[in-house]
Short mmCIF file of N, CA and C in Angstrom, two decimals:
data_model
loop_
_atom_site.label_atom_id
_atom_site.label_comp_id
_atom_site.label_asym_id
_atom_site.label_seq_id
_atom_site.Cartn_x
_atom_site.Cartn_y
_atom_site.Cartn_z
N UNK K 1185 10.29 -28.89 -0.39
CA UNK K 1185 9.21 -29.11 -1.65
C UNK K 1185 9.87 -27.63 -1.87
N UNK K 1186 10.11 -27.30 -3.09
CA UNK K 1186 10.07 -25.92 -3.35
C UNK K 1186 8.67 -25.22 -4.58
N UNK K 1187 9.08 -24.02 -3.55
CA UNK K 1187 7.32 -22.86 -3.69
C UNK K 1187 7.20 -22.72 -5.03
N UNK K 1188 8.12 -22.61 -5.80
CA UNK K 1188 8.05 -21.85 -7.52
C UNK K 1188 7.29 -23.45 -7.92
N UNK K 1189 7.16 -24.82 -7.48
CA UNK K 1189 5.77 -25.43 -8.12
C UNK K 1189 4.39 -25.09 -8.01
N UNK K 1190 4.38 -24.42 -7.69
CA UNK K 1190 2.71 -23.59 -7.37
C UNK K 1190 2.41 -22.76 -7.93
N UNK K 1191 3.48 -22.10 -8.99
CA UNK K 1191 2.81 -20.97 -9.15
C UNK K 1191 2.62 -21.46 -10.41
N UNK K 1192 2.05 -20.49 -11.23
CA UNK K 1192 0.65 -21.28 -12.59
C UNK K 1192 0.58 -19.59 -13.74
N UNK K 1193 0.81 -19.45 -14.68
CA UNK K 1193 0.24 -18.01 -15.27
C UNK K 1193 -1.45 -18.26 -15.22
N UNK K 1194 -2.03 -16.52 -15.01
CA UNK K 1194 -3.14 -16.41 -14.97
C UNK K 1194 -3.39 -16.66 -16.57
N UNK K 1195 -4.30 -16.81 -17.44
CA UNK K 1195 -3.98 -16.56 -18.63
C UNK K 1195 -5.38 -16.53 -19.35
N UNK K 1196 -6.68 -17.30 -18.55
CA UNK K 1196 -7.96 -16.60 -19.06
C UNK K 1196 -9.02 -16.25 -18.19
N UNK K 1197 -9.26 -15.19 -18.60
CA UNK K 1197 -10.30 -14.43 -17.61
C UNK K 1197 -10.68 -14.56 -16.12
N UNK K 1198 -10.95 -15.90 -16.59
CA UNK K 1198 -11.43 -16.97 -14.95
C UNK K 1198 -10.82 -17.01 -14.14
N UNK K 1199 -8.91 -17.37 -14.35
CA UNK K 1199 -8.63 -17.34 -13.80
C UNK K 1199 -7.30 -15.98 -13.04
N UNK K 1200 -7.89 -14.79 -13.89
CA UNK K 1200 -7.47 -13.37 -14.01
C UNK K 1200 -8.57 -12.92 -12.87
N UNK K 1201 -10.03 -12.84 -13.07
CA UNK K 1201 -10.92 -13.54 -11.80
C UNK K 1201 -10.37 -13.48 -10.51
N UNK K 1202 -9.59 -14.62 -9.94
CA UNK K 1202 -9.38 -15.27 -8.99
C UNK K 1202 -8.32 -14.56 -8.33
N UNK K 1203 -7.13 -13.63 -9.66
CA UNK K 1203 -6.37 -13.00 -9.08
C UNK K 1203 -7.21 -11.74 -8.29
N UNK K 1204 -8.10 -11.46 -9.63
CA UNK K 1204 -8.92 -9.42 -9.43
C UNK K 1204 -9.32 -9.34 -7.52
N UNK K 1205 -9.83 -11.13 -7.38
CA UNK K 1205 -10.68 -11.09 -5.33
C UNK K 1205 -9.19 -10.98 -5.06
N UNK K 1206 -8.02 -11.54 -4.49
CA UNK K 1206 -7.10 -11.46 -3.82
C UNK K 1206 -6.80 -10.15 -3.89
N UNK K 1207 -6.80 -9.54 -4.64
CA UNK K 1207 -5.96 -7.77 -4.63
C UNK K 1207 -6.98 -6.92 -3.95
N UNK K 1208 -8.54 -7.18 -4.75
CA UNK K 1208 -9.72 -7.03 -4.10
C UNK K 1208 -9.96 -6.87 -2.60
N UNK K 1209 -9.48 -8.07 -1.95
CA UNK K 1209 -8.98 -8.24 -0.53
C UNK K 1209 -7.99 -8.15 0.18
N UNK K 1210 -6.96 -7.56 -0.48
CA UNK K 1210 -5.37 -7.16 -0.13
C UNK K 1210 -5.69 -5.58 -0.03
N UNK K 1211 -5.94 -5.16 -1.29
CA UNK K 1211 -5.62 -3.31 -1.43
C UNK K 1211 -7.43 -2.87 -1.34
N UNK K 1212 -7.39 -1.65 -0.54
CA UNK K 1212 -8.66 -0.79 -0.47
C UNK K 1212 -7.79 0.24 -1.48
N UNK K 1213 -9.65 0.17 -2.12
CA UNK K 1213 -9.92 0.98 -3.14
C UNK K 1213 -9.30 0.54 -4.41
N UNK K 1214 -9.13 -0.49 -4.94
CA UNK K 1214 -8.44 -1.10 -5.44
C UNK K 1214 -9.79 -1.10 -6.99
N UNK K 1215 -9.09 -0.80 -8.45
CA UNK K 1215 -10.39 -0.64 -9.85
C UNK K 1215 -10.52 -2.13 -9.42
N UNK K 1216 -12.10 -2.43 -10.15
CA UNK K 1216 -12.53 -4.13 -10.32
C UNK K 1216 -12.33 -3.86 -11.50
N UNK K 1217 -11.13 -3.23 -12.18
CA UNK K 1217 -10.35 -4.26 -13.65
C UNK K 1217 -9.19 -3.91 -13.38
N UNK K 1218 -8.47 -3.49 -12.44
CA UNK K 1218 -7.14 -3.94 -12.58
C UNK K 1218 -6.10 -4.82 -12.82
N UNK K 1219 -7.11 -6.08 -13.25
CA UNK K 1219 -6.55 -7.40 -14.12
C UNK K 1219 -6.68 -6.32 -15.42
N UNK K 1220 -5.85 -6.49 -16.44
CA UNK K 1220 -6.37 -6.47 -17.94
C UNK K 1220 -6.72 -7.65 -18.55
N UNK K 1221 -8.08 -7.93 -18.63
CA UNK K 1221 -8.76 -8.68 -19.91
C UNK K 1221 -8.34 -9.56 -20.71
N UNK K 1222 -7.41 -11.17 -21.62
CA UNK K 1222 -7.58 -11.82 -21.98
C UNK K 1222 -6.93 -11.00 -22.96
N UNK K 1223 -8.48 -9.91 -23.96
CA UNK K 1223 -8.90 -9.77 -24.95
C UNK K 1223 -7.87 -8.20 -25.40
N UNK K 1224 -7.41 -7.68 -24.12
CA UNK K 1224 -6.11 -6.06 -23.87
C UNK K 1224 -4.80 -7.05 -24.13
N UNK K 1225 -4.62 -8.06 -23.92
CA UNK K 1225 -3.20 -8.48 -24.09
C UNK K 1225 -2.44 -8.18 -24.50
N UNK K 1226 -2.57 -7.83 -26.35
CA UNK K 1226 -1.89 -7.17 -26.90
C UNK K 1226 -1.46 -6.29 -26.27
N UNK K 1227 -2.28 -5.08 -26.07
CA UNK K 1227 -2.06 -4.08 -25.75
C UNK K 1227 -1.01 -3.80 -24.41
N UNK K 1228 -1.62 -4.37 -23.13
CA UNK K 1228 -0.48 -4.58 -21.84
C UNK K 1228 0.70 -5.32 -21.58
N UNK K 1229 0.64 -6.48 -22.35
CA UNK K 1229 1.24 -7.94 -22.46
C UNK K 1229 1.68 -7.76 -20.82
N UNK K 1230 0.70 -8.00 -20.59
CA UNK K 1230 0.86 -8.63 -19.27
C UNK K 1230 1.02 -9.26 -18.46
N UNK K 1231 1.65 -10.30 -17.64
CA UNK K 1231 2.39 -11.29 -17.26
C UNK K 1231 1.26 -11.49 -15.79
N UNK K 1232 0.47 -12.47 -15.30
CA UNK K 1232 -0.61 -12.30 -14.48
C UNK K 1232 0.01 -13.54 -13.94
N UNK K 1233 0.74 -14.44 -12.81
CA UNK K 1233 1.48 -15.32 -11.95
C UNK K 1233 0.42 -15.33 -11.34
N UNK K 1234 0.23 -16.49 -10.64
CA UNK K 1234 -0.92 -17.53 -9.72
C UNK K 1234 -0.21 -18.61 -8.03
N UNK K 1235 -0.02 -17.70 -7.00
CA UNK K 1235 0.53 -19.27 -6.19
C UNK K 1235 -0.35 -19.83 -5.50
N UNK K 1236 -0.29 -20.89 -5.71
CA UNK K 1236 -1.81 -21.52 -5.04
C UNK K 1236 -0.71 -22.20 -4.04
N UNK K 1237 -1.33 -22.58 -2.70
CA UNK K 1237 -0.73 -23.80 -2.27
C UNK K 1237 -1.03 -24.82 -2.13
N UNK K 1238 -0.19 -25.77 -2.44
CA UNK K 1238 0.23 -26.90 -2.99
C UNK K 1238 -1.17 -28.05 -1.77
N UNK K 1239 -1.44 -28.09 -0.46
CA UNK K 1239 -1.67 -28.63 0.19
C UNK K 1239 -2.96 -27.74 0.38
N UNK K 1240 -3.36 -26.69 0.53
CA UNK K 1240 -4.86 -26.65 0.36
C UNK K 1240 -5.59 -26.19 -0.62
N UNK K 1241 -4.99 -25.92 -1.70
CA UNK K 1241 -5.04 -25.23 -2.84
C UNK K 1241 -5.47 -24.08 -3.68
N UNK K 1242 -5.15 -23.61 -1.53
CA UNK K 1242 -6.27 -21.28 -2.16
C UNK K 1242 -4.63 -20.88 -2.67
N UNK K 1243 -5.62 -20.29 -3.47
CA UNK K 1243 -5.16 -18.78 -3.77
C UNK K 1243 -4.29 -18.55 -2.71
N UNK K 1244 -2.42 -18.35 -3.30
CA UNK K 1244 -2.38 -17.55 -1.35
C UNK K 1244 -0.98 -17.14 -1.89
N UNK K 1245 -1.21 -16.12 -3.49
CA UNK K 1245 -0.41 -15.14 -3.62
C UNK K 1245 -0.42 -15.45 -5.20
N UNK K 1246 -0.78 -13.65 -5.99
CA UNK K 1246 -0.42 -13.15 -6.72
C UNK K 1246 0.07 -12.68 -7.45
N UNK K 1247 0.49 -12.16 -8.43
CA UNK K 1247 1.78 -10.52 -8.45
C UNK K 1247 0.69 -10.74 -10.64
N UNK K 1248 0.95 -9.35 -10.52
CA UNK K 1248 0.34 -8.69 -11.76
C UNK K 1248 1.84 -7.64 -12.21
N UNK K 1249 2.87 -7.81 -13.45
CA UNK K 1249 3.60 -7.25 -14.11
C UNK K 1249 3.27 -6.76 -16.01
N UNK K 1250 3.04 -5.31 -16.02
CA UNK K 1250 2.44 -5.66 -17.91
C UNK K 1250 3.95 -3.81 -17.80
N UNK K 1251 2.74 -3.48 -19.25
CA UNK K 1251 3.19 -2.05 -19.84
C UNK K 1251 2.72 -1.34 -18.85
N UNK K 1252 3.24 0.01 -18.98
CA UNK K 1252 3.44 0.96 -18.50
C UNK K 1252 1.88 1.91 -18.74
N UNK K 1253 1.37 2.75 -17.98
CA UNK K 1253 -0.18 3.85 -18.33
C UNK K 1253 0.88 3.80 -19.35
N UNK K 1254 1.22 4.96 -18.96
CA UNK K 1254 2.43 5.70 -20.11
C UNK K 1254 2.53 5.51 -21.03
N UNK K 1255 3.56 4.18 -21.10
CA UNK K 1255 2.93 3.54 -22.82
C UNK K 1255 1.78 3.81 -23.47
N UNK K 1256 0.68 2.94 -22.74
CA UNK K 1256 -0.07 2.41 -23.40
C UNK K 1256 -1.40 3.16 -23.76
N UNK K 1257 -0.57 4.71 -23.36
CA UNK K 1257 -1.58 5.64 -23.35
C UNK K 1257 -0.98 6.26 -24.95
N UNK K 1258 0.17 6.64 -24.78
CA UNK K 1258 0.88 7.21 -25.68
C UNK K 1258 0.95 6.20 -27.51
N UNK K 1259 0.47 4.63 -27.16
CA UNK K 1259 0.30 3.76 -28.23
C UNK K 1259 -0.88 3.75 -28.73
N UNK K 1260 -1.94 3.67 -27.51
CA UNK K 1260 -4.02 4.62 -28.08
C UNK K 1260 -3.63 5.23 -28.88
N UNK K 1261 -3.04 6.51 -28.55
CA UNK K 1261 -3.16 7.73 -29.75
C UNK K 1261 -1.50 7.81 -30.20
N UNK K 1262 -1.44 6.45 -31.02
CA UNK K 1262 -0.69 6.15 -32.26
C UNK K 1262 0.36 7.07 -32.30
N UNK K 1263 1.13 7.72 -31.01
CA UNK K 1263 2.50 8.93 -30.86
C UNK K 1263 3.87 7.43 -30.35
N UNK K 1264 4.26 7.41 -31.48
CA UNK K 1264 5.68 6.63 -31.56
C UNK K 1264 6.80 7.33 -30.02
N UNK K 1265 6.81 8.39 -29.89
CA UNK K 1265 7.27 8.11 -28.71
C UNK K 1265 8.17 7.09 -27.97
N UNK K 1266 7.16 5.20 -27.79
CA UNK K 1266 7.13 4.69 -26.55
C UNK K 1266 7.76 3.55 -27.43
N UNK K 1267 7.07 3.56 -28.67
CA UNK K 1267 7.82 2.56 -30.38
C UNK K 1267 9.32 1.35 -29.72
N UNK K 1268 10.16 2.35 -29.64
CA UNK K 1268 11.20 1.98 -29.19
C UNK K 1268 11.69 0.28 -28.21
N UNK K 1269 10.63 0.96 -27.00
CA UNK K 1269 11.29 0.43 -25.34
C UNK K 1269 10.28 -0.22 -25.29
N UNK K 1270 8.90 -0.20 -26.26
CA UNK K 1270 7.60 -0.59 -25.63
C UNK K 1270 7.51 -2.38 -25.51
N UNK K 1271 8.51 -3.30 -26.24
CA UNK K 1271 8.53 -4.59 -25.26
C UNK K 1271 9.40 -4.75 -23.74
N UNK K 1272 10.44 -3.64 -23.96
CA UNK K 1272 11.53 -3.77 -23.08
C UNK K 1272 11.46 -3.57 -21.86
N UNK K 1273 10.75 -3.41 -21.74
CA UNK K 1273 10.15 -2.98 -20.31
C UNK K 1273 8.84 -3.86 -19.13
N UNK K 1274 8.53 -3.23 -17.96
CA UNK K 1274 7.20 -3.45 -17.30
C UNK K 1274 7.46 -3.37 -16.27
N UNK K 1275 6.06 -2.95 -15.80
CA UNK K 1275 5.22 -2.37 -14.34
C UNK K 1275 5.44 -3.44 -13.55
N UNK K 1276 6.45 -3.61 -12.29
CA UNK K 1276 5.32 -4.29 -11.06
C UNK K 1276 4.58 -3.66 -10.40
N UNK K 1277 3.10 -4.09 -10.98
CA UNK K 1277 2.00 -2.51 -11.36
C UNK K 1277 1.87 -3.52 -9.39
N UNK K 1278 1.79 -5.34 -9.26
CA UNK K 1278 0.47 -5.35 -8.31
C UNK K 1278 0.36 -6.90 -7.68
N UNK K 1279 1.35 -7.31 -6.77
CA UNK K 1279 1.43 -7.86 -5.56
C UNK K 1279 0.59 -8.31 -4.51
N UNK K 1280 0.85 -9.95 -4.45
CA UNK K 1280 -0.42 -9.62 -3.13
C UNK K 1280 0.47 -11.50 -2.90
N UNK K 1281 0.61 -11.54 -1.28
CA UNK K 1281 0.17 -12.24 -0.41
C UNK K 1281 -1.10 -12.93 0.02
N UNK K 1282 -2.06 -13.46 -0.04
CA UNK K 1282 -2.79 -13.46 1.49
C UNK K 1282 -2.10 -13.43 2.95
N UNK K 1283 -2.91 -12.53 3.78
CA UNK K 1283 -2.09 -12.54 5.23
C UNK K 1283 -1.77 -14.30 5.61
N UNK K 1284 -3.01 -14.98 5.65
CA UNK K 1284 -2.74 -16.45 6.73
C UNK K 1284 -1.09 -17.34 5.99
N UNK K 1285 -0.71 -16.51 4.43
CA UNK K 1285 0.42 -17.02 4.27
C UNK K 1285 2.38 -16.14 3.89
N UNK K 1286 1.43 -15.68 4.94
CA UNK K 1286 2.92 -14.98 4.28
C UNK K 1286 3.88 -14.72 5.52
N UNK K 1287 5.20 -14.77 4.67
CA UNK K 1287 6.25 -15.49 5.78
C UNK K 1287 6.88 -16.58 5.25
N UNK K 1288 6.24 -17.61 4.16
CA UNK K 1288 6.77 -18.41 3.88
C UNK K 1288 7.72 -18.00 2.22
N UNK K 1289 7.91 -16.78 1.68
CA UNK K 1289 8.36 -17.00 0.29
C UNK K 1289 7.67 -16.70 -0.85
N UNK K 1290 6.54 -16.66 -0.70
CA UNK K 1290 5.48 -16.90 -1.39
C UNK K 1290 5.77 -15.76 -2.56
N UNK K 1291 5.85 -14.84 -1.89
CA UNK K 1291 6.54 -13.42 -3.04
C UNK K 1291 7.91 -13.17 -3.48
N UNK K 1292 8.70 -13.52 -2.35
CA UNK K 1292 9.87 -13.89 -3.51
C UNK K 1292 9.88 -15.14 -4.67
N UNK K 1293 9.13 -16.23 -4.71
CA UNK K 1293 8.99 -17.33 -5.35
C UNK K 1293 8.71 -16.31 -6.72
N UNK K 1294 7.71 -15.03 -6.53
CA UNK K 1294 6.86 -14.43 -7.42
C UNK K 1294 7.63 -13.54 -8.26
N UNK K 1295 8.74 -12.93 -7.80
CA UNK K 1295 9.62 -12.10 -7.95
C UNK K 1295 10.39 -13.09 -9.25
N UNK K 1296 10.41 -13.92 -8.57
CA UNK K 1296 12.41 -14.67 -9.30
C UNK K 1296 10.99 -14.94 -10.16
N UNK K 1297 10.09 -16.21 -9.99
CA UNK K 1297 9.60 -16.21 -11.45
C UNK K 1297 9.02 -15.76 -12.56
N UNK K 1298 9.20 -14.47 -12.51
CA UNK K 1298 8.53 -12.94 -12.67
C UNK K 1298 9.63 -12.27 -14.01
N UNK K 1299 10.60 -12.25 -13.66
CA UNK K 1299 11.52 -11.85 -13.49
C UNK K 1299 12.11 -13.48 -15.07
N UNK K 1300 12.16 -14.40 -14.50
CA UNK K 1300 12.42 -15.43 -15.41
C UNK K 1300 11.96 -14.80 -16.61
N UNK K 1301 10.30 -14.83 -16.76
CA UNK K 1301 9.86 -14.83 -17.37
C UNK K 1301 10.41 -13.09 -18.64
N UNK K 1302 10.53 -12.41 -17.46
CA UNK K 1302 10.43 -10.92 -18.11
C UNK K 1302 11.37 -10.64 -19.03
N UNK K 1303 12.37 -11.80 -18.64
CA UNK K 1303 14.01 -12.33 -18.92
C UNK K 1303 13.52 -12.66 -20.38
N UNK K 1304 13.00 -14.11 -21.08
CA UNK K 1304 12.75 -14.87 -21.38
C UNK K 1304 11.92 -14.01 -23.03
N UNK K 1305 10.74 -12.82 -22.38
CA UNK K 1305 10.38 -11.64 -22.82
C UNK K 1305 11.59 -10.90 -24.16
N UNK K 1306 12.53 -10.23 -23.07
CA UNK K 1306 13.48 -9.58 -23.59
C UNK K 1306 13.35 -8.32 -22.74
N UNK K 1307 12.30 -8.37 -21.81
CA UNK K 1307 12.46 -7.29 -20.62
C UNK K 1307 14.05 -6.81 -20.44
N UNK K 1308 14.54 -5.45 -20.37
CA UNK K 1308 15.23 -4.67 -20.00
C UNK K 1308 15.79 -4.11 -18.27
N UNK K 1309 14.10 -3.44 -18.20
CA UNK K 1309 13.89 -2.41 -17.36
C UNK K 1309 13.21 -2.45 -16.61
N UNK K 1310 12.74 -3.28 -15.20
CA UNK K 1310 11.06 -4.15 -14.63
C UNK K 1310 11.44 -2.60 -13.11
N UNK K 1311 10.81 -2.39 -13.11
CA UNK K 1311 10.05 -0.99 -11.98
C UNK K 1311 8.63 -0.49 -11.54
N UNK K 1312 8.42 -0.09 -10.47
CA UNK K 1312 7.70 -0.03 -9.99
C UNK K 1312 7.35 1.03 -8.31
N UNK K 1313 6.32 0.72 -8.15
CA UNK K 1313 6.28 1.77 -6.69
C UNK K 1313 5.42 1.36 -5.52
N UNK K 1314 6.07 1.09 -4.73
CA UNK K 1314 4.85 1.46 -3.00
C UNK K 1314 3.92 2.39 -2.62
N UNK K 1315 2.96 2.30 -2.51
CA UNK K 1315 2.03 3.13 -2.37
C UNK K 1315 2.49 3.73 -0.29
N UNK K 1316 1.33 4.95 -0.20
CA UNK K 1316 1.86 5.37 1.00
C UNK K 1316 1.31 4.46 2.49
N UNK K 1317 0.20 3.59 1.93
CA UNK K 1317 -0.89 3.32 2.85
C UNK K 1317 -0.60 1.80 3.04
N UNK K 1318 0.69 0.59 2.38
CA UNK K 1318 1.41 -0.27 2.48
C UNK K 1318 2.21 -0.02 3.79
N UNK K 1319 3.01 -1.46 4.08
CA UNK K 1319 3.59 -1.53 4.31
C UNK K 1319 5.66 -0.97 3.86
N UNK K 1320 5.53 0.44 3.74
CA UNK K 1320 6.89 0.57 3.19
C UNK K 1320 8.16 0.46 3.83
N UNK K 1321 8.34 0.04 5.13
CA UNK K 1321 9.96 0.25 5.22
C UNK K 1321 9.55 -2.18 4.77
N UNK K 1322 9.30 -2.49 5.41
CA UNK K 1322 8.96 -3.99 5.00
C UNK K 1322 9.20 -4.50 3.76
N UNK K 1323 8.07 -3.19 2.48
CA UNK K 1323 8.89 -3.42 1.60
C UNK K 1323 10.29 -2.53 0.70
N UNK K 1324 10.11 -1.49 1.31
CA UNK K 1324 11.43 -1.59 0.82
C UNK K 1324 12.31 -3.01 1.00
N UNK K 1325 13.01 -3.01 2.19
CA UNK K 1325 13.72 -3.69 2.40
C UNK K 1325 13.78 -5.56 1.51
N UNK K 1326 12.46 -5.25 0.75
CA UNK K 1326 11.68 -7.11 0.49
C UNK K 1326 12.64 -6.70 -0.95
N UNK K 1327 12.32 -5.35 -1.33
CA UNK K 1327 12.29 -5.35 -2.59
C UNK K 1327 14.42 -4.89 -3.51
N UNK K 1328 14.77 -4.59 -2.32
CA UNK K 1328 16.51 -4.14 -2.61
C UNK K 1328 17.17 -5.17 -2.37
N UNK K 1329 16.32 -6.74 -1.19
CA UNK K 1329 16.92 -7.68 -1.13
C UNK K 1329 16.74 -8.34 -2.69
N UNK K 1330 15.90 -8.23 -3.51
CA UNK K 1330 15.72 -8.88 -5.20
C UNK K 1330 15.83 -8.04 -5.71
N UNK K 1331 17.31 -7.25 -5.53
CA UNK K 1331 17.99 -6.55 -6.89
C UNK K 1331 17.28 -5.10 -6.39
N UNK K 1332 16.28 -5.02 -6.75
CA UNK K 1332 15.93 -3.53 -7.53
C UNK K 1332 17.04 -2.05 -6.47
N UNK K 1333 17.35 -1.32 -7.85
CA UNK K 1333 17.34 0.43 -6.24
C UNK K 1333 16.18 0.43 -6.25
N UNK K 1334 16.38 0.64 -4.83
CA UNK K 1334 14.99 1.10 -4.15
C UNK K 1334 15.17 2.75 -3.38
N UNK K 1335 14.59 3.82 -4.65
CA UNK K 1335 14.64 5.14 -4.31
C UNK K 1335 14.30 5.49 -3.10
N UNK K 1336 14.57 7.05 -2.58
CA UNK K 1336 14.78 7.22 -1.00
C UNK K 1336 12.97 7.70 -1.62
N UNK K 1337 12.71 7.96 -0.54
CA UNK K 1337 10.89 8.39 0.00
C UNK K 1337 10.97 9.84 -0.52
N UNK K 1338 9.92 10.16 -1.77
CA UNK K 1338 10.02 11.15 -2.34
C UNK K 1338 11.12 11.39 -3.55
N UNK K 1339 11.25 10.75 -4.15
CA UNK K 1339 12.78 10.62 -5.22
C UNK K 1339 11.75 10.61 -6.50
N UNK K 1340 11.60 11.20 -7.66
CA UNK K 1340 11.33 11.12 -8.81
C UNK K 1340 12.29 9.09 -9.40
N UNK K 1341 11.21 8.45 -10.53
CA UNK K 1341 11.34 7.70 -11.21
C UNK K 1341 12.32 8.35 -12.12
N UNK K 1342 13.86 7.85 -12.06
CA UNK K 1342 14.67 8.30 -12.64
C UNK K 1342 14.45 8.00 -14.31
N UNK K 1343 14.57 9.07 -15.98
CA UNK K 1343 14.52 7.90 -17.09
C UNK K 1343 15.21 7.05 -16.92
N UNK K 1344 14.07 6.06 -17.72
CA UNK K 1344 14.62 4.54 -17.73
C UNK K 1344 14.15 4.37 -19.45
N UNK K 1345 15.65 3.49 -19.54
CA UNK K 1345 15.91 4.10 -21.19
C UNK K 1345 15.07 4.34 -22.08
N UNK K 1346 15.80 6.09 -21.57
CA UNK K 1346 15.77 7.49 -22.16
C UNK K 1346 13.99 7.70 -22.45
N UNK K 1347 12.98 6.91 -20.83
CA UNK K 1347 11.42 7.42 -21.17
C UNK K 1347 11.15 8.14 -19.99
N UNK K 1348 9.85 8.34 -19.84
CA UNK K 1348 9.79 9.14 -18.71
C UNK K 1348 8.70 8.11 -18.69
N UNK K 1349 8.40 7.49 -17.58
CA UNK K 1349 7.33 5.97 -17.61
C UNK K 1349 6.53 6.61 -16.08
N UNK K 1350 5.90 7.99 -15.35
CA UNK K 1350 5.10 8.77 -14.87
C UNK K 1350 4.43 9.79 -15.01
N UNK K 1351 3.13 9.69 -15.38
CA UNK K 1351 2.19 10.34 -15.46
C UNK K 1351 2.26 11.75 -14.74
N UNK K 1352 2.17 13.22 -15.24
CA UNK K 1352 2.33 14.12 -14.44
C UNK K 1352 1.63 14.23 -13.73
N UNK K 1353 0.31 13.95 -13.96
CA UNK K 1353 -0.56 13.78 -12.92
C UNK K 1353 -0.75 12.90 -12.04
N UNK K 1354 -0.19 11.99 -12.02
CA UNK K 1354 -0.37 11.12 -10.64
C UNK K 1354 0.14 11.18 -9.87
N UNK K 1355 -0.34 10.58 -8.09
CA UNK K 1355 -0.05 10.82 -7.30
C UNK K 1355 1.05 10.03 -6.28
N UNK K 1356 2.11 11.14 -6.12
CA UNK K 1356 3.16 10.31 -5.63
C UNK K 1356 3.11 8.65 -5.32
N UNK K 1357 3.95 8.02 -4.94
CA UNK K 1357 3.79 6.91 -4.55
C UNK K 1357 4.84 7.68 -3.16
N UNK K 1358 5.25 6.15 -2.17
CA UNK K 1358 5.96 6.85 -1.05
C UNK K 1358 7.50 6.43 -1.02
N UNK K 1359 7.46 5.61 -2.52
CA UNK K 1359 9.23 5.32 -3.47
C UNK K 1359 8.96 4.99 -4.15
N UNK K 1360 9.74 4.57 -5.33
CA UNK K 1360 9.65 3.83 -6.52
C UNK K 1360 11.22 2.72 -6.60
N UNK K 1361 11.31 2.23 -7.59
CA UNK K 1361 12.46 0.62 -7.34
C UNK K 1361 12.21 0.29 -8.77
N UNK K 1362 13.68 -0.06 -8.93
CA UNK K 1362 13.17 -0.59 -10.41
C UNK K 1362 14.77 -1.19 -10.58
N UNK K 1363 14.55 -2.14 -11.26
CA UNK K 1363 16.20 -2.57 -12.04
C UNK K 1363 16.18 -3.23 -13.05
N UNK K 1364 17.77 -3.04 -13.70
CA UNK K 1364 18.00 -4.32 -15.22
C UNK K 1364 17.86 -5.03 -14.76
N UNK K 1365 16.89 -5.75 -15.93
CA UNK K 1365 17.01 -6.91 -15.82
C UNK K 1365 18.27 -7.28 -16.90
N UNK K 1366 19.76 -8.29 -17.07
CA UNK K 1366 20.14 -9.10 -17.74
C UNK K 1366 20.10 -9.92 -18.53
N UNK K 1367 21.33 -10.10 -20.38
CA UNK K 1367 20.09 -10.91 -20.91
C UNK K 1367 21.30 -11.88 -20.07
N UNK K 1368 20.85 -13.69 -20.70
CA UNK K 1368 21.27 -14.64 -20.26
C UNK K 1368 22.19 -15.54 -20.73
#
C-alpha cells in the first residue's frame, strides 16, 4: 500500500484546525494561529497537507509550507523588493508526525508530495530551519536524505533568489536547510 494514498490538502478552516491541534500537541509553545486561515491564503500562499492513517483514520502527520514572514511583511507594507520572487519561494514552516506513527515513512511522503505540488506552483527555492528544542541530529539526516542542503549549526541562511529570508530580529535556529526545486 502506498503511503501517498493517505495524503490530502487541508483546504478548509476545519481541516486546518485538525492540523493545528496536531502541531499544538507536538510542539511546545506553538502559536494558536500557526496555520493560516483560509481567508488569508492570498497573502501566505500556504500548502497544508495531512496524512491520515488508512486503517484508523487518525491524523498521523501534517506539514505546512508557505511564504516567508519577510515576504509577507514586505507585501503588507507595499514594498516591492520581494514582488518578483513572491511565488518562487516557500518555507517549510512546520511538519509533525504523531509519536505512535513515527518510523513509517510519513514524513518522507509529506516532503515528496509537498515538493511535487510546489513544483507545480512554480516554486524554485524551498527552505526552512530546525529549532534547538527538536531532535536536530535526526532532522539534519532527514533533510539531507531528501536533497536539502543542510547548513552547519549557527551558519546563516544564504541569500536565495537574491533576497534575505530571515528577519534580523529572529531567534537563531539550530540549523537552516534549503533546496532548489528543478522544473520538470
